Amino acid sequence: MAPTGLIIASLVGAWFMYQIGYMIYNVYFHPLRKFPGPKLRAASQLIPFYHMLRGNMDIEMRKLHAQYGEVVRHKPDGVSFITAQAFKDVYGQYGSNSVPKDHHLYQNQDGEAADIVTAINDEDHSRLRRALAHAFSEKALREQEGYIKEYIDLLIEKLKGFAASGKAADLVAWYNFTTFDLIGDLAFGKSFGCLANNQYHSFVGFIFDSLPAFPWMVVMREYPVIQMMLPFIMPKSAKEGSNNVNKYSNSTLDARLQRGVNQERRDFFWYVLRGKDEKTKVSDEELKHTAKTLIFAGSETTATLLSGVTYWLCRTPDAMKKVTEEVRAAFQAEDEINVINATNRLPYLLACIDEGFRMYPPVPGGLPRRTKKGKTTMIDRWEVPGDTNVSVHQTAAYWSPLNFNRADEYHPERFQPGWDAPDSPWKDDNKAVINPFSLGPRNCVGKNLAYAEMRLVLARMLWNFDMELLPESKGWVYGQKAYGLWHKPTMNVKLSLRKRG
Ligand code: HEM
């Protein structure tokens, strides 16, 4: 063999030996060796990465928890939990006890300004969170209600067209149109016009099309060699799509920043720019970056919950009947439906939403945190060594019979008064584990806005329409892939204008 060939063969051989040694170490000597889980997953990242790239990671995680119970070592450096106490310990801690976001996942691209979700260090995060606070206050929400209504009016008007023609409406798309238009208006100062044009704006379309690429970014961070090759292997269409999206958001946000507070519409920027002061010290670049994050964080998630609740109501005729009757009895006329009335008069609708969060949480997996290096962290009753990736897996926790009776069935009654009566089937349900907006200092800043949107959209839908899932969508929820967020297929629904009694 030529010397070069010999050198390459030796290097490859050494690499294999190293990998085998590394796997043996991971299984038998690693500080996480005592946690239950499959040996192959403990040995190497390859299996978790494989499932992640195929969109099956969450399906597999649910299987692992079903097999191993409340805690599972699902990768060499990662442990997943499904208990309520673990949720508090992983996400709900402040200050020196907090478990930081895992920098393997939460990262800015080189040279990019921090944004509220990816900011790992507490100072950057709390600066950005303070800057956003006024835009998410109760006062702001009251002012935003009018904008929410504008988009729901348009949604209902468009859907009446479907009811009149008898054509199937893909409610996943229509809910997305509504929530993206609204958040576009509030975060970019300009709606995407999806409802008006009956289609996704290219910015929104690109976000959805690139969802399956998200796990590739995670894998690339572990294998920088692949990352280096990215510019050469990335399809031209993806490069162009990404450039167009950046151009659109930069020009829209520049225009919005220029208008400053000199506009009547009180969108997020109006509040942020008015409250911007020496203490917040947020740069325009950080604001622009955070605005893009708001679009993603605030739209798809809300539309997902709306889709999930609609699906489960259509599949559960008793609940659909009860909630429809509640909505139609609570108001004399449609224009009485506002946030305050919907909050006070529609308790069963709220139970339907909360059970929707359990059955179809918009963030289906575990949000990764990493224990501090050199420090053992108590998570529930488990001692977790430093530098471990930890998370609570939402769907594995919410669909587990360890936490819920008849866990795979939709029962809003779990959230109704009397749920804890001695003869109630739901009395042992472990509802404290349900935290779809997460907990603690990094929880969702848009929770109240999301609840307002969800209540109003669903109340208006039930006020106006009878809904029936078409046969092709009866199994909509089963086997769905997820790439951090659900990859939601079309959900075809037949809408009929309600018959006035
Ligand atoms: C049903 C709807 C929603 C769900 C289930 C949801 C869920 C979440 C979750 C789980 C987090 C924590 C993320 C993490 O730890 O990495 C989060 C953070 C966040 N969400 Fe939401 N969200 C929803 C709606 C919204 C809305 C309407 C907005 C605003 C327009 C919003 C803006 C944000 C922001 C800015 C953060 C980052 C907060 C921080 O790091 O301080 N979300 N959301």
Coordinates of C-alpha atoms in Angstrom, one line a residue, residues 58-333:
D58 CA -41.4 12.7 19.4
I59 CA -43.1 9.5 18.4
E60 CA -40.0 7.6 19.5
M61 CA -39.8 9.6 22.8
R62 CA -43.4 8.7 23.6
K63 CA -42.5 5.0 23.1
L64 CA -39.4 5.3 25.2
H65 CA -41.4 6.9 28.1
A66 CA -44.1 4.3 27.7
Q67 CA -41.5 1.6 28.1
Y68 CA -39.1 3.1 30.7
G69 CA -41.4 5.3 32.7
E70 CA -40.9 8.8 34.2
V71 CA -37.3 9.2 33.3
V72 CA -35.3 8.0 30.2
R73 CA -31.8 8.4 29.0
H74 CA -32.6 9.0 25.4
K75 CA -29.1 10.0 24.1
P76 CA -25.6 9.9 25.4
D77 CA -25.8 13.2 27.2
G78 CA -29.6 13.6 27.5
V79 CA -32.3 12.6 30.0
S80 CA -36.0 13.2 29.5
F81 CA -38.7 13.4 32.2
I82 CA -42.5 13.4 32.3
T83 CA -43.3 14.5 35.9
A84 CA -44.9 17.7 37.2
Q85 CA -42.0 18.2 39.7
A86 CA -39.5 17.8 36.9
F87 CA -41.3 20.5 34.9
K88 CA -40.8 22.9 37.8
D89 CA -37.2 21.9 38.4
V90 CA -36.1 22.1 34.8
Y91 CA -37.9 25.3 33.7
G92 CA -39.4 27.0 36.8
Q93 CA -36.2 27.9 38.6
Y94 CA -34.7 31.4 38.9
G95 CA -31.2 32.8 39.5
S96 CA -28.5 30.5 40.6
N97 CA -30.9 27.5 40.7
S98 CA -32.0 28.0 37.1
V99 CA -31.1 25.4 34.4
P100 CA -29.9 27.4 31.4
K101 CA -31.1 26.9 27.9
D102 CA -29.0 24.3 26.1
H103 CA -26.6 26.2 23.9
H104 CA -26.4 23.2 21.5
L105 CA -29.9 24.2 20.3
Y106 CA -30.3 27.8 21.3
Q107 CA -27.8 29.7 19.2
N108 CA -27.6 32.8 17.1
Q109 CA -25.9 32.6 13.7
D110 CA -22.4 34.1 13.9
G111 CA -22.5 37.8 14.3
E112 CA -26.2 38.0 14.7
A113 CA -27.8 40.1 17.4
A114 CA -29.4 38.4 20.3
D115 CA -33.1 37.7 20.2
I116 CA -35.3 36.9 23.2
V117 CA -35.6 33.2 22.6
T118 CA -31.9 32.4 21.7
A119 CA -30.3 34.7 24.3
I120 CA -28.7 32.2 26.6
N121 CA -27.3 34.6 29.2
D122 CA -29.7 36.1 31.7
E123 CA -28.6 39.8 31.2
D124 CA -29.4 39.8 27.5
H125 CA -32.6 37.9 28.0
S126 CA -34.0 40.1 30.8
R127 CA -33.1 43.3 28.8
L128 CA -35.1 42.0 25.9
R129 CA -37.9 40.7 28.0
R130 CA -38.2 44.1 29.8
A131 CA -38.3 45.8 26.4
L132 CA -41.2 43.7 25.3
A133 CA -43.1 43.8 28.6
H134 CA -45.3 46.8 27.8
A135 CA -46.3 45.3 24.4
F136 CA -47.8 42.4 26.3
S137 CA -49.4 44.2 29.2
E138 CA -53.1 43.9 30.0
K139 CA -53.6 47.5 28.7
A140 CA -51.9 46.6 25.4
L141 CA -54.0 43.5 25.1
R142 CA -57.2 45.6 25.5
E143 CA -56.0 47.8 22.7
Q144 CA -55.0 44.9 20.5
E145 CA -58.5 43.3 20.8
G146 CA -59.7 45.6 17.9
Y147 CA -57.0 44.3 15.6
I148 CA -57.7 40.7 16.6
K149 CA -61.4 41.3 15.7
E150 CA -60.5 42.7 12.3
Y151 CA -58.8 39.5 11.3
I152 CA -61.4 37.2 12.8
D153 CA -64.1 39.2 10.9
L154 CA -62.2 38.5 7.7
L155 CA -61.7 34.8 8.5
I156 CA -65.4 34.4 9.2
E157 CA -66.4 36.2 6.0
K158 CA -64.1 34.0 3.9
L159 CA -65.3 30.8 5.6
K160 CA -68.9 31.8 4.9
G161 CA -67.9 31.5 1.3
F162 CA -66.9 27.9 1.8
A163 CA -70.2 27.2 3.7
A164 CA -72.2 28.7 0.8
S165 CA -70.3 26.7 -1.9
G166 CA -70.1 23.4 0.1
K167 CA -66.4 23.2 -0.7
A168 CA -64.1 21.7 1.9
A169 CA -62.1 24.3 4.0
D170 CA -58.6 23.4 5.1
L171 CA -58.8 24.9 8.6
V172 CA -55.1 24.4 9.3
A173 CA -54.4 26.9 6.5
W174 CA -57.2 29.3 7.4
Y175 CA -56.2 29.4 11.1
N176 CA -52.6 30.0 10.0
F177 CA -53.6 32.8 7.7
T178 CA -55.4 34.5 10.6
T179 CA -52.7 34.2 13.2
F180 CA -49.9 35.1 10.8
D181 CA -51.8 38.1 9.5
L182 CA -52.4 39.4 13.0
I183 CA -48.9 38.9 14.3
G184 CA -47.4 40.3 11.1
D185 CA -49.5 43.4 11.7
L186 CA -48.4 43.6 15.4
A187 CA -44.7 42.6 15.0
F188 CA -43.8 43.9 11.5
G189 CA -46.3 46.7 11.4
K190 CA -47.8 45.1 8.2
S191 CA -50.1 42.2 7.7
F192 CA -49.1 39.4 5.5
G193 CA -52.4 39.6 3.6
C194 CA -52.9 35.8 3.7
L195 CA -56.6 36.1 4.5
A196 CA -57.3 38.7 1.9
N197 CA -55.4 36.8 -0.8
N198 CA -56.6 33.3 0.2
Q199 CA -53.0 32.0 0.3
Y200 CA -49.8 32.0 2.3
H201 CA -47.5 35.0 1.8
S202 CA -44.1 33.8 0.6
F203 CA -42.5 34.7 4.0
V204 CA -45.0 32.4 5.8
G205 CA -44.7 29.7 3.1
F206 CA -41.0 29.7 3.5
I207 CA -41.2 29.2 7.2
F208 CA -43.4 26.1 6.7
D209 CA -41.4 24.7 3.9
S210 CA -38.2 25.0 5.8
L211 CA -39.5 23.3 9.0
P212 CA -38.0 19.9 8.1
A213 CA -34.6 21.6 7.7
F214 CA -34.6 22.6 11.4
P215 CA -33.3 19.3 12.7
W216 CA -30.5 19.4 10.1
M217 CA -29.3 22.6 11.8
V218 CA -29.2 20.8 15.1
V219 CA -27.2 17.9 13.6
M220 CA -24.8 20.4 11.9
R221 CA -24.0 22.0 15.2
E222 CA -22.8 18.6 16.4
Y223 CA -20.9 17.9 13.2
P224 CA -19.3 21.1 12.0
V225 CA -17.9 19.3 8.9
I226 CA -21.4 19.1 7.5
Q227 CA -21.9 22.8 8.5
M228 CA -18.9 23.8 6.4
M229 CA -20.3 21.9 3.4
L230 CA -23.7 23.6 3.7
P231 CA -23.1 26.4 1.2
F232 CA -22.2 23.8 -1.4
I233 CA -25.0 21.3 -0.7
M234 CA -27.9 23.7 0.0
P235 CA -30.3 23.7 -3.0
K236 CA -30.4 27.0 -5.0
S237 CA -34.1 27.4 -4.3
A238 CA -33.6 27.3 -0.5
K239 CA -30.8 29.9 -0.8
E240 CA -33.0 32.2 -2.8
G241 CA -36.0 31.6 -0.5
S242 CA -33.9 32.5 2.5
N243 CA -32.5 35.6 0.9
N244 CA -36.0 36.8 -0.1
V245 CA -37.4 36.3 3.4
N246 CA -34.5 38.3 4.9
K247 CA -34.9 41.0 2.3
Y248 CA -38.7 41.2 3.0
S249 CA -38.3 41.3 6.8
N250 CA -35.4 43.8 6.8
S251 CA -37.2 46.3 4.5
T252 CA -40.5 45.9 6.4
L253 CA -38.8 46.3 9.8
D254 CA -36.7 49.2 8.6
A255 CA -39.8 51.0 7.5
R256 CA -41.5 50.2 10.8
L257 CA -38.6 51.5 12.8
Q258 CA -38.6 54.7 10.8
R259 CA -42.2 55.4 11.6
G260 CA -41.3 55.0 15.3
V261 CA -44.2 56.0 17.6
N262 CA -45.6 58.4 15.0
Q263 CA -48.5 56.2 14.0
E264 CA -51.9 55.6 15.4
R265 CA -51.8 51.8 15.4
R266 CA -50.5 50.5 18.7
D267 CA -48.5 47.5 17.5
F268 CA -45.7 45.8 19.5
F269 CA -43.1 48.3 18.3
W270 CA -45.2 51.3 19.4
Y271 CA -45.0 50.0 22.9
V272 CA -41.4 48.9 22.7
L273 CA -40.1 52.1 21.2
R274 CA -42.0 54.3 23.6
G275 CA -40.6 52.3 26.5
K276 CA -37.1 52.1 25.2
D277 CA -34.8 53.8 27.6
E278 CA -31.3 53.8 29.0
K279 CA -32.1 50.8 31.2
T280 CA -33.3 48.5 28.4
K281 CA -30.5 49.5 26.0
V282 CA -31.9 47.4 23.2
S283 CA -30.4 47.9 19.8
D284 CA -32.4 48.2 16.6
E285 CA -30.8 45.0 15.4
E286 CA -31.9 43.1 18.5
L287 CA -35.4 44.5 18.0
K288 CA -35.5 43.4 14.4
H289 CA -34.3 40.0 15.3
T290 CA -36.9 39.7 18.1
A291 CA -39.7 40.8 15.8
K292 CA -38.9 37.9 13.4
T293 CA -38.9 35.5 16.4
L294 CA -42.3 36.9 17.5
I295 CA -43.7 36.1 14.1
F296 CA -42.7 32.5 14.4
A297 CA -43.4 32.1 18.2
G298 CA -46.8 33.9 18.1
S299 CA -48.5 32.6 15.0
E300 CA -47.9 29.0 14.2
T301 CA -48.3 28.0 17.8
T302 CA -51.8 29.6 18.2
A303 CA -53.0 28.2 14.9
T304 CA -51.8 24.7 16.0
L305 CA -53.9 24.8 19.1
L306 CA -56.9 26.1 17.2
S307 CA -56.5 23.2 14.7
G308 CA -56.1 20.7 17.5
V309 CA -59.2 21.8 19.4
T310 CA -61.3 21.9 16.2
Y311 CA -60.1 18.4 15.3
W312 CA -60.9 17.0 18.8
L313 CA -64.3 18.7 19.0
C314 CA -65.2 17.3 15.6
R315 CA -64.1 13.8 16.8
T316 CA -66.0 14.1 20.1
P317 CA -69.7 14.9 19.3
D318 CA -70.8 15.2 23.0
A319 CA -68.2 17.9 23.7
M320 CA -69.0 19.6 20.3
K321 CA -72.7 19.7 21.2
K322 CA -72.1 21.1 24.7
V323 CA -69.6 23.8 23.7
T324 CA -71.7 24.9 20.7
E325 CA -74.8 25.2 22.9
E326 CA -72.8 27.1 25.5
V327 CA -71.6 29.7 22.9
R328 CA -74.9 30.1 21.2
A329 CA -76.8 30.6 24.5
A330 CA -74.2 33.0 26.0
F331 CA -74.8 35.8 23.5
Q332 CA -77.8 37.6 21.9
A333 CA -75.7 38.7 19.0

